[in-house]
PDB file of C-alpha atoms in Angstrom:
ATOM      1  CA  MET A   1      90.280  97.372  95.520  1.00  0.00           C
ATOM      2  CA  GLN A   2      90.657  98.501  99.131  1.00  0.00           C
ATOM      3  CA  ARG A   3      89.819 102.132  99.836  1.00  0.00           C
ATOM      4  CA  ASN A   4      91.444 104.251 102.460  1.00  0.00           C
ATOM      5  CA  SER A   5      89.420 106.558 104.690  1.00  0.00           C
ATOM      6  CA  LYS A   6      90.928 109.700 103.144  1.00  0.00           C
ATOM      7  CA  SER A   7      89.673 108.878  99.630  1.00  0.00           C
ATOM      8  CA  THR A   8      86.315 107.727 101.014  1.00  0.00           C
ATOM      9  CA  ALA A   9      85.884 110.986 102.919  1.00  0.00           C
ATOM     10  CA  ALA A  10      86.752 112.997  99.803  1.00  0.00           C
ATOM     11  CA  ALA A  11      84.266 111.015  97.741  1.00  0.00           C
ATOM     12  CA  LEU A  12      81.485 111.669 100.242  1.00  0.00           C
ATOM     13  CA  LYS A  13      81.883 115.409 100.756  1.00  0.00           C
ATOM     14  CA  ARG A  14      78.485 116.012  99.252  1.00  0.00           C
ATOM     15  CA  GLY A  15      76.519 113.790 101.596  1.00  0.00           C
ATOM     16  CA  PRO A  16      74.486 110.856 100.366  1.00  0.00           C
ATOM     17  CA  ILE A  17      75.212 108.730  97.314  1.00  0.00           C
ATOM     18  CA  VAL A  18      71.902 108.156  95.506  1.00  0.00           C
ATOM     19  CA  LEU A  19      71.465 105.339  93.005  1.00  0.00           C
ATOM     20  CA  VAL A  20      69.033 106.007  90.166  1.00  0.00           C
ATOM     21  CA  GLY A  21      68.038 103.920  87.155  1.00  0.00           C
ATOM     22  CA  MET A  22      65.485 101.525  85.732  1.00  0.00           C
ATOM     23  CA  MET A  23      63.706  98.867  87.726  1.00  0.00           C
ATOM     24  CA  GLY A  24      65.713  95.667  87.768  1.00  0.00           C
ATOM     25  CA  VAL A  25      69.084  97.343  87.299  1.00  0.00           C
ATOM     26  CA  GLY A  26      70.170  96.345  90.818  1.00  0.00           C
ATOM     27  CA  LYS A  27      70.013  99.619  92.747  1.00  0.00           C
ATOM     28  CA  SER A  28      69.063  97.951  96.038  1.00  0.00           C
ATOM     29  CA  THR A  29      71.523  95.071  95.771  1.00  0.00           C
ATOM     30  CA  VAL A  30      74.385  97.240  94.532  1.00  0.00           C
ATOM     31  CA  GLY A  31      73.476  99.914  97.076  1.00  0.00           C
ATOM     32  CA  ARG A  32      73.686  97.502 100.005  1.00  0.00           C
ATOM     33  CA  ARG A  33      77.076  96.262  98.837  1.00  0.00           C
ATOM     34  CA  LEU A  34      78.380  99.766  98.131  1.00  0.00           C
ATOM     35  CA  ALA A  35      77.292 100.940 101.582  1.00  0.00           C
ATOM     36  CA  ALA A  36      79.007  97.962 103.204  1.00  0.00           C
ATOM     37  CA  ARG A  37      82.234  98.663 101.294  1.00  0.00           C
ATOM     38  CA  LEU A  38      82.169 102.322 102.350  1.00  0.00           C
ATOM     39  CA  GLY A  39      81.094 101.597 105.933  1.00  0.00           C
ATOM     40  CA  LEU A  40      77.904 103.626 105.483  1.00  0.00           C
ATOM     41  CA  ALA A  41      74.233 103.116 106.201  1.00  0.00           C
ATOM     42  CA  PHE A  42      72.035 101.889 103.352  1.00  0.00           C
ATOM     43  CA  VAL A  43      68.483 103.089 102.793  1.00  0.00           C
ATOM     44  CA  ASP A  44      66.020 101.741 100.227  1.00  0.00           C
ATOM     45  CA  ALA A  45      63.596 104.595  99.445  1.00  0.00           C
ATOM     46  CA  ASP A  46      60.799 102.166  98.491  1.00  0.00           C
ATOM     47  CA  GLU A  47      61.117 100.410 101.855  1.00  0.00           C
ATOM     48  CA  GLU A  48      60.961 103.789 103.611  1.00  0.00           C
ATOM     49  CA  ILE A  49      57.822 104.695 101.636  1.00  0.00           C
ATOM     50  CA  GLU A  50      56.228 101.381 102.620  1.00  0.00           C
ATOM     51  CA  LYS A  51      57.028 102.003 106.301  1.00  0.00           C
ATOM     52  CA  ALA A  52      55.612 105.530 106.172  1.00  0.00           C
ATOM     53  CA  ALA A  53      52.434 104.429 104.362  1.00  0.00           C
ATOM     54  CA  GLY A  54      51.916 101.143 106.195  1.00  0.00           C
ATOM     55  CA  MET A  55      51.408  99.353 102.864  1.00  0.00           C
ATOM     56  CA  THR A  56      53.429  98.031  99.941  1.00  0.00           C
ATOM     57  CA  VAL A  57      54.308 100.066  96.874  1.00  0.00           C
ATOM     58  CA  SER A  58      51.907  97.888  94.852  1.00  0.00           C
ATOM     59  CA  GLU A  59      49.097  98.572  97.328  1.00  0.00           C
ATOM     60  CA  ILE A  60      49.729 102.317  97.178  1.00  0.00           C
ATOM     61  CA  PHE A  61      49.587 102.223  93.362  1.00  0.00           C
ATOM     62  CA  GLU A  62      46.378 100.163  93.409  1.00  0.00           C
ATOM     63  CA  ARG A  63      44.531 102.176  96.059  1.00  0.00           C
ATOM     64  CA  PHE A  64      45.704 105.706  95.342  1.00  0.00           C
ATOM     65  CA  GLY A  65      47.460 105.716  91.953  1.00  0.00           C
ATOM     66  CA  GLU A  66      50.907 106.642  90.760  1.00  0.00           C
ATOM     67  CA  ALA A  67      50.578 110.397  91.419  1.00  0.00           C
ATOM     68  CA  HIS A  68      49.890 109.766  95.122  1.00  0.00           C
ATOM     69  CA  PHE A  69      52.820 107.347  95.306  1.00  0.00           C
ATOM     70  CA  ARG A  70      55.178 109.878  93.643  1.00  0.00           C
ATOM     71  CA  ASP A  71      54.131 112.565  96.121  1.00  0.00           C
ATOM     72  CA  GLY A  72      54.966 110.287  99.054  1.00  0.00           C
ATOM     73  CA  GLU A  73      58.198 109.242  97.354  1.00  0.00           C
ATOM     74  CA  ARG A  74      59.195 112.904  96.935  1.00  0.00           C
ATOM     75  CA  ARG A  75      58.602 113.608 100.628  1.00  0.00           C
ATOM     76  CA  VAL A  76      60.510 110.514 101.778  1.00  0.00           C
ATOM     77  CA  ILE A  77      63.521 111.231  99.549  1.00  0.00           C
ATOM     78  CA  ALA A  78      63.577 114.885 100.680  1.00  0.00           C
ATOM     79  CA  ARG A  79      63.645 113.653 104.290  1.00  0.00           C
ATOM     80  CA  LEU A  80      66.521 111.282 103.493  1.00  0.00           C
ATOM     81  CA  MET A  81      68.575 114.192 102.086  1.00  0.00           C
ATOM     82  CA  ASP A  82      69.784 115.204 105.540  1.00  0.00           C
ATOM     83  CA  GLY A  83      73.433 115.682 104.564  1.00  0.00           C
ATOM     84  CA  ALA A  84      74.595 112.512 106.309  1.00  0.00           C
ATOM     85  CA  PRO A  85      76.791 110.231 104.197  1.00  0.00           C
ATOM     86  CA  LYS A  86      74.774 107.131 103.289  1.00  0.00           C
ATOM     87  CA  VAL A  87      73.813 105.151 100.208  1.00  0.00           C
ATOM     88  CA  ILE A  88      70.221 105.493  99.014  1.00  0.00           C
ATOM     89  CA  ALA A  89      68.529 103.315  96.395  1.00  0.00           C
ATOM     90  CA  THR A  90      65.572 105.031  94.736  1.00  0.00           C
ATOM     91  CA  GLY A  91      62.659 103.610  92.804  1.00  0.00           C
ATOM     92  CA  GLY A  92      62.968 103.712  89.021  1.00  0.00           C
ATOM     93  CA  GLY A  93      60.611 106.667  88.613  1.00  0.00           C
ATOM     94  CA  ALA A  94      61.896 108.835  91.465  1.00  0.00           C
ATOM     95  CA  PHE A  95      64.510 110.694  89.411  1.00  0.00           C
ATOM     96  CA  MET A  96      61.885 111.437  86.749  1.00  0.00           C
ATOM     97  CA  GLN A  97      60.091 113.805  89.132  1.00  0.00           C
ATOM     98  CA  ALA A  98      61.574 117.297  88.707  1.00  0.00           C
ATOM     99  CA  ASP A  99      61.414 118.219  92.419  1.00  0.00           C
ATOM    100  CA  THR A 100      62.932 114.929  93.541  1.00  0.00           C
ATOM    101  CA  ARG A 101      65.637 115.093  90.865  1.00  0.00           C
ATOM    102  CA  ALA A 102      66.555 118.668  91.855  1.00  0.00           C
ATOM    103  CA  VAL A 103      66.962 117.703  95.521  1.00  0.00           C
ATOM    104  CA  ILE A 104      69.109 114.691  94.621  1.00  0.00           C
ATOM    105  CA  LEU A 105      71.350 116.632  92.216  1.00  0.00           C
ATOM    106  CA  GLU A 106      71.759 119.505  94.657  1.00  0.00           C
ATOM    107  CA  GLN A 107      72.300 117.583  97.883  1.00  0.00           C
ATOM    108  CA  ALA A 108      73.807 114.224  96.922  1.00  0.00           C
ATOM    109  CA  THR A 109      76.051 112.378  94.514  1.00  0.00           C
ATOM    110  CA  ALA A 110      73.748 110.771  91.954  1.00  0.00           C
ATOM    111  CA  VAL A 111      74.864 107.548  90.282  1.00  0.00           C
ATOM    112  CA  TRP A 112      72.977 106.235  87.249  1.00  0.00           C
ATOM    113  CA  LEU A 113      73.057 102.454  87.164  1.00  0.00           C
ATOM    114  CA  ASP A 114      72.300 101.501  83.575  1.00  0.00           C
ATOM    115  CA  ALA A 115      71.762  98.128  81.892  1.00  0.00           C
ATOM    116  CA  ASP A 116      70.707  96.737  78.549  1.00  0.00           C
ATOM    117  CA  ILE A 117      67.039  95.813  78.148  1.00  0.00           C
ATOM    118  CA  ASP A 118      67.824  92.060  77.981  1.00  0.00           C
ATOM    119  CA  ILE A 119      69.455  92.211  81.418  1.00  0.00           C
ATOM    120  CA  LEU A 120      66.562  94.232  82.854  1.00  0.00           C
ATOM    121  CA  VAL A 121      63.950  91.834  81.462  1.00  0.00           C
ATOM    122  CA  ASP A 122      65.805  88.867  82.944  1.00  0.00           C
ATOM    123  CA  ARG A 123      66.104  90.529  86.357  1.00  0.00           C
ATOM    124  CA  VAL A 124      62.519  91.816  86.634  1.00  0.00           C
ATOM    125  CA  SER A 125      61.152  88.411  85.705  1.00  0.00           C
ATOM    126  CA  ARG A 126      62.627  87.052  88.954  1.00  0.00           C
ATOM    127  CA  ARG A 127      60.567  89.306  91.222  1.00  0.00           C
ATOM    128  CA  GLU A 128      56.835  90.017  91.532  1.00  0.00           C
ATOM    129  CA  GLY A 129      55.194  93.212  92.688  1.00  0.00           C
ATOM    130  CA  ARG A 130      56.302  95.785  90.123  1.00  0.00           C
ATOM    131  CA  PRO A 131      53.188  97.924  89.555  1.00  0.00           C
ATOM    132  CA  LEU A 132      54.272  99.329  86.188  1.00  0.00           C
ATOM    133  CA  LEU A 133      54.651  95.791  84.809  1.00  0.00           C
ATOM    134  CA  LYS A 134      51.355  94.388  86.093  1.00  0.00           C
ATOM    135  CA  ASN A 135      49.680  92.379  83.293  1.00  0.00           C
ATOM    136  CA  LYS A 136      52.074  93.780  80.678  1.00  0.00           C
ATOM    137  CA  ASP A 137      54.991  92.527  78.575  1.00  0.00           C
ATOM    138  CA  PRO A 138      58.125  93.535  80.538  1.00  0.00           C
ATOM    139  CA  ARG A 139      60.247  93.942  77.387  1.00  0.00           C
ATOM    140  CA  VAL A 140      57.769  96.381  75.833  1.00  0.00           C
ATOM    141  CA  VAL A 141      57.310  98.384  79.049  1.00  0.00           C
ATOM    142  CA  LEU A 142      61.029  98.533  79.843  1.00  0.00           C
ATOM    143  CA  THR A 143      61.921  99.554  76.283  1.00  0.00           C
ATOM    144  CA  GLU A 144      59.339 102.367  76.363  1.00  0.00           C
ATOM    145  CA  LEU A 145      60.406 103.509  79.828  1.00  0.00           C
ATOM    146  CA  ALA A 146      64.104 103.474  78.878  1.00  0.00           C
ATOM    147  CA  ALA A 147      63.449 105.663  75.831  1.00  0.00           C
ATOM    148  CA  VAL A 148      61.880 108.311  78.076  1.00  0.00           C
ATOM    149  CA  ARG A 149      63.931 107.879  81.234  1.00  0.00           C
ATOM    150  CA  ASN A 150      67.500 107.314  80.045  1.00  0.00           C
ATOM    151  CA  PRO A 151      68.023 110.922  78.875  1.00  0.00           C
ATOM    152  CA  VAL A 152      66.902 112.092  82.335  1.00  0.00           C
ATOM    153  CA  TYR A 153      68.989 109.502  84.192  1.00  0.00           C
ATOM    154  CA  ALA A 154      71.940 110.795  82.139  1.00  0.00           C
ATOM    155  CA  LEU A 155      71.790 114.001  84.209  1.00  0.00           C
ATOM    156  CA  ALA A 156      73.409 112.038  87.049  1.00  0.00           C
ATOM    157  CA  PRO A 157      77.115 112.938  87.143  1.00  0.00           C
ATOM    158  CA  ILE A 158      78.221 109.312  87.505  1.00  0.00           C
ATOM    159  CA  HIS A 159      77.132 106.668  84.979  1.00  0.00           C
ATOM    160  CA  VAL A 160      77.875 102.984  85.564  1.00  0.00           C
ATOM    161  CA  LYS A 161      76.817 100.213  83.195  1.00  0.00           C
ATOM    162  CA  SER A 162      75.551  97.106  84.967  1.00  0.00           C
ATOM    163  CA  ILE A 163      76.363  93.964  83.038  1.00  0.00           C
ATOM    164  CA  ALA A 164      75.469  90.281  83.364  1.00  0.00           C
ATOM    165  CA  ALA A 165      78.066  89.794  86.079  1.00  0.00           C
ATOM    166  CA  PRO A 166      78.096  89.745  89.875  1.00  0.00           C
ATOM    167  CA  HIS A 167      76.833  93.024  91.357  1.00  0.00           C
ATOM    168  CA  GLU A 168      80.249  93.503  92.919  1.00  0.00           C
ATOM    169  CA  VAL A 169      81.473  94.545  89.442  1.00  0.00           C
ATOM    170  CA  ALA A 170      79.060  97.505  89.485  1.00  0.00           C
ATOM    171  CA  VAL A 171      80.195  98.377  93.021  1.00  0.00           C
ATOM    172  CA  GLU A 172      83.812  98.469  91.831  1.00  0.00           C
ATOM    173  CA  ARG A 173      82.886 100.678  88.881  1.00  0.00           C
ATOM    174  CA  ILE A 174      81.121 103.136  91.183  1.00  0.00           C
ATOM    175  CA  LEU A 175      84.057 103.225  93.588  1.00  0.00           C
ATOM    176  CA  GLU A 176      86.413 103.942  90.672  1.00  0.00           C
ATOM    177  CA  GLN A 177      84.343 106.955  89.612  1.00  0.00           C
ATOM    178  CA  LEU A 178      83.513 108.518  92.987  1.00  0.00           C
ATOM    179  CA  PRO A 179      86.899 110.195  93.553  1.00  0.00           C
ATOM    180  CA  ALA A 180      87.087 111.350  89.910  1.00  0.00           C
ATOM    181  CA  TRP A 181      83.783 113.210  90.223  1.00  0.00           C
ATOM    182  CA  GLN A 182      84.828 115.248  93.256  1.00  0.00           C
TER     183      GLN A 182
END
């Protein structure tokens, strides 16, 4: 589906589009593709945190703990909320923080990328370096996290289910819902 600049501009009145959801759902991959389709910049919040801290997310968790990481994450996401249209992929826990969630809901268009646990388990098993999964059963952790996080993610005005299909399918689903939300 080709989009014209008028509908894209209408969809982006509220500044950034922020992707939220569980680890492994595809926020970074979908975000890059969505940004390319809309002709916007893409920013991965975790990459920005790593640049600011001079260490990886895993290293921050190990050395300073999750609370320290979340504080840095909050500051980075607040900085990214500058009103400029862009696509931002957040870490899975970012939207769980009340201050971060409030900034996103107030200053951006939040999109919840959702997926079934089986899909998430398959995707996270392909990549190392997820601090919340270190030395744990991914299925158990993801199931527990989803039970707590999904009701909060549901506060995002746009909800897109990611399925076992190319990420372009999720991009199309987001594009279909952006104009309807405005």
